[in-house]
XYZ file of C-alpha atoms in Angstrom:
224
model
C 0.009 0.001 0.005
C 1.097 3.590 -0.544
C 3.116 4.862 2.374
C 4.381 1.384 3.319
C 5.866 -0.414 0.336
C 9.099 -1.803 -1.070
C 9.410 -1.825 -4.850
C 11.925 -3.692 -6.935
C 14.591 -1.621 -8.623
C 13.910 -0.535 -12.153
C 16.329 0.617 -14.837
C 19.276 2.762 -13.777
C 22.185 4.630 -15.314
C 24.814 2.322 -16.675
C 28.142 1.667 -14.975
C 29.793 3.248 -18.020
C 27.829 6.468 -17.549
C 28.711 6.529 -13.845
C 32.415 6.292 -14.635
C 32.205 9.017 -17.276
C 30.744 11.424 -14.713
C 33.019 10.427 -11.847
C 35.193 13.373 -10.798
C 33.470 16.005 -12.948
C 32.973 19.279 -11.028
C 29.421 19.357 -9.727
C 29.294 23.130 -10.315
C 29.965 22.552 -14.023
C 27.341 19.855 -14.279
C 24.897 22.157 -12.505
C 25.588 24.982 -14.960
C 24.829 22.600 -17.828
C 21.491 21.813 -16.157
C 20.530 25.521 -16.368
C 21.286 25.989 -12.655
C 17.748 24.727 -11.934
C 18.605 21.602 -9.976
C 20.071 21.349 -6.456
C 19.629 19.292 -3.322
C 19.855 22.385 -1.122
C 22.808 23.972 0.678
C 22.005 22.159 3.930
C 23.196 18.811 2.530
C 26.923 18.768 3.236
C 29.579 16.002 3.051
C 30.305 14.357 6.391
C 33.070 11.961 5.253
C 36.826 12.320 5.120
C 36.790 12.735 1.369
C 35.648 11.117 -1.850
C 33.476 11.906 -4.854
C 29.883 10.779 -4.756
C 28.725 9.141 -7.975
C 26.264 6.335 -8.523
C 22.686 5.302 -9.296
C 20.051 6.144 -6.726
C 18.075 3.704 -4.626
C 15.482 5.937 -3.010
C 13.834 5.870 0.404
C 10.917 7.956 1.611
C 10.558 7.648 5.382
C 8.758 9.111 8.339
C 11.051 11.655 9.989
C 13.247 9.972 12.582
C 12.512 6.409 11.458
C 15.054 4.285 9.553
C 13.325 0.923 9.088
C 13.164 1.416 5.320
C 16.720 2.706 5.209
C 17.813 -0.616 6.639
C 15.751 -2.388 3.956
C 17.329 -0.298 1.195
C 20.788 -1.001 2.623
C 20.168 -4.729 2.236
C 18.711 -4.295 -1.277
C 21.396 -1.985 -2.623
C 24.021 -3.282 -5.025
C 27.690 -2.245 -5.182
C 27.955 1.327 -6.347
C 24.399 2.311 -5.458
C 23.721 5.570 -3.595
C 20.999 5.387 -0.958
C 18.984 8.642 -1.142
C 16.753 9.212 1.877
C 13.975 11.770 2.065
C 13.530 12.145 5.819
C 11.736 15.454 5.506
C 14.840 17.371 6.563
C 14.017 16.666 10.207
C 17.054 16.765 12.515
C 15.498 15.398 15.691
C 16.693 11.808 15.253
C 19.618 10.449 13.258
C 18.733 8.150 10.384
C 22.181 6.508 9.976
C 25.373 6.290 11.959
C 28.668 4.451 12.230
C 27.255 0.896 12.104
C 25.168 1.403 8.972
C 28.026 3.221 7.225
C 30.445 0.401 8.146
C 27.999 -2.132 6.664
C 27.673 -0.007 3.500
C 31.465 0.026 3.147
C 31.681 -3.749 3.310
C 28.992 -3.959 0.612
C 30.909 -1.466 -1.572
C 28.007 0.951 -1.914
C 28.429 4.345 -3.529
C 27.306 6.434 -0.586
C 24.391 8.021 1.257
C 22.319 11.164 0.816
C 20.316 11.829 4.000
C 17.751 14.609 3.991
C 17.810 14.436 7.751
C 20.401 13.925 10.479
C 23.277 11.501 11.059
C 25.234 10.620 14.163
C 28.695 9.265 15.048
C 30.113 12.083 12.980
C 33.664 11.530 14.290
C 33.611 8.015 12.871
C 32.115 9.210 9.590
C 35.017 11.626 9.189
C 37.426 8.690 9.093
C 35.869 6.930 6.074
C 35.855 7.865 2.426
C 32.397 6.524 1.713
C 30.484 9.690 0.749
C 27.782 10.632 3.254
C 25.818 13.826 2.683
C 23.399 14.957 5.390
C 21.439 17.981 6.588
C 22.691 17.848 10.182
C 23.979 15.923 13.162
C 22.341 14.687 16.377
C 23.219 12.102 18.986
C 19.560 10.931 19.248
C 19.026 7.615 17.527
C 16.216 6.564 15.148
C 13.063 4.542 15.513
C 12.474 1.404 13.445
C 8.715 1.182 12.968
C 7.945 2.690 9.598
C 6.093 3.635 7.570
C 8.187 4.285 4.541
C 8.762 3.415 0.890
C 11.701 2.126 -1.114
C 12.313 2.865 -4.809
C 9.712 5.606 -5.227
C 10.370 9.141 -6.512
C 11.437 11.498 -3.715
C 12.101 15.252 -3.517
C 14.913 16.885 -1.612
C 15.008 20.659 -1.565
C 12.910 20.709 -4.715
C 15.247 18.256 -6.445
C 13.273 15.258 -7.690
C 15.160 11.936 -7.570
C 13.751 8.857 -9.254
C 15.156 5.363 -8.659
C 18.098 4.773 -10.955
C 18.917 8.434 -11.559
C 22.563 9.445 -11.295
C 23.637 11.136 -8.076
C 26.843 13.183 -8.062
C 28.375 15.151 -5.243
C 31.602 16.953 -4.265
C 32.538 19.676 -1.806
C 30.148 22.125 -3.488
C 27.133 19.935 -2.877
C 25.203 17.355 -4.836
C 22.644 17.003 -7.572
C 20.611 14.440 -9.455
C 21.094 13.833 -13.196
C 17.977 12.143 -14.691
C 18.654 8.916 -16.493
C 17.355 10.091 -19.871
C 19.386 13.298 -19.787
C 22.676 11.903 -18.565
C 24.450 11.503 -21.896
C 23.524 14.953 -23.164
C 24.483 16.599 -19.851
C 27.811 14.753 -19.833
C 28.647 16.084 -23.304
C 27.681 19.648 -22.342
C 29.782 19.394 -19.150
C 32.823 18.300 -21.096
C 32.373 21.211 -23.504
C 32.101 23.647 -20.599
C 35.217 22.267 -18.934
C 37.160 22.691 -22.181
C 35.916 26.315 -22.445
C 36.863 27.054 -18.864
C 40.348 25.602 -19.445
C 40.846 28.177 -22.192
C 39.628 30.977 -19.864
C 42.031 29.893 -17.141
C 44.929 29.922 -19.607
C 43.927 33.431 -20.789
C 43.790 34.623 -17.181
C 47.282 33.313 -16.593
C 48.781 34.794 -19.733
C 47.118 38.196 -19.328
C 44.778 37.970 -22.351
C 41.508 37.485 -20.482
C 38.772 39.599 -22.133
C 36.671 41.599 -19.647
C 35.026 43.924 -22.144
C 31.757 42.082 -21.777
C 31.289 43.542 -18.280
C 30.922 47.169 -19.424
C 28.906 46.052 -22.455
C 26.480 44.301 -20.211
C 26.198 47.325 -17.868
C 25.624 49.718 -20.784
C 22.897 47.482 -22.198
C 21.218 47.611 -18.822
C 21.342 51.414 -18.826
C 23.944 51.710 -16.078
C 25.983 54.981 -16.178
C 29.748 54.328 -16.247
C 32.591 56.735 -15.395
C 34.707 58.164 -18.203
């Protein structure tokens, strides 16, 4: 029934697509998605380091309850990223050291927790990416309800099962399955363009004439 269900995983981005995206600057990917997609600035990396990149297995749960997170952890395959919509509530932690340790042994891709985590000192010693909205020592309940492999929304960012999740120090975002190849190509083009700009900055040939042109077109008076 809706509100208390576990669905089988459907199609997801291919391992080849995941590897093509791995390490690309999230800011550049975001620019190529028209700057319209973001998981919100509250979701920050809690781990020692490491790039988040993998297909989503999604969880929608009652705030403070991680029964369905445990179920998703058992269902997830190597490389999968468990994306949890816990409503952004920070009262109770949804994962901690034990669940992260288990995820490491299963070679998962990471966690995105729209809620709180705990055992943050331990999380800072691992490289498994863990993004969360906050920290609390209070543990979770394990009663449900909740749903696994349903579309979820985090900060206005819709994540469907199998979508690509990427994250670095700037934050994270979701790349829809059907747009992944096109967005990858655009991101590579942008990176090539930015490399030229960086070289021009270094050699003193960077063109800044566009700034005054933009101001004049907006009717802004300029000195001189």
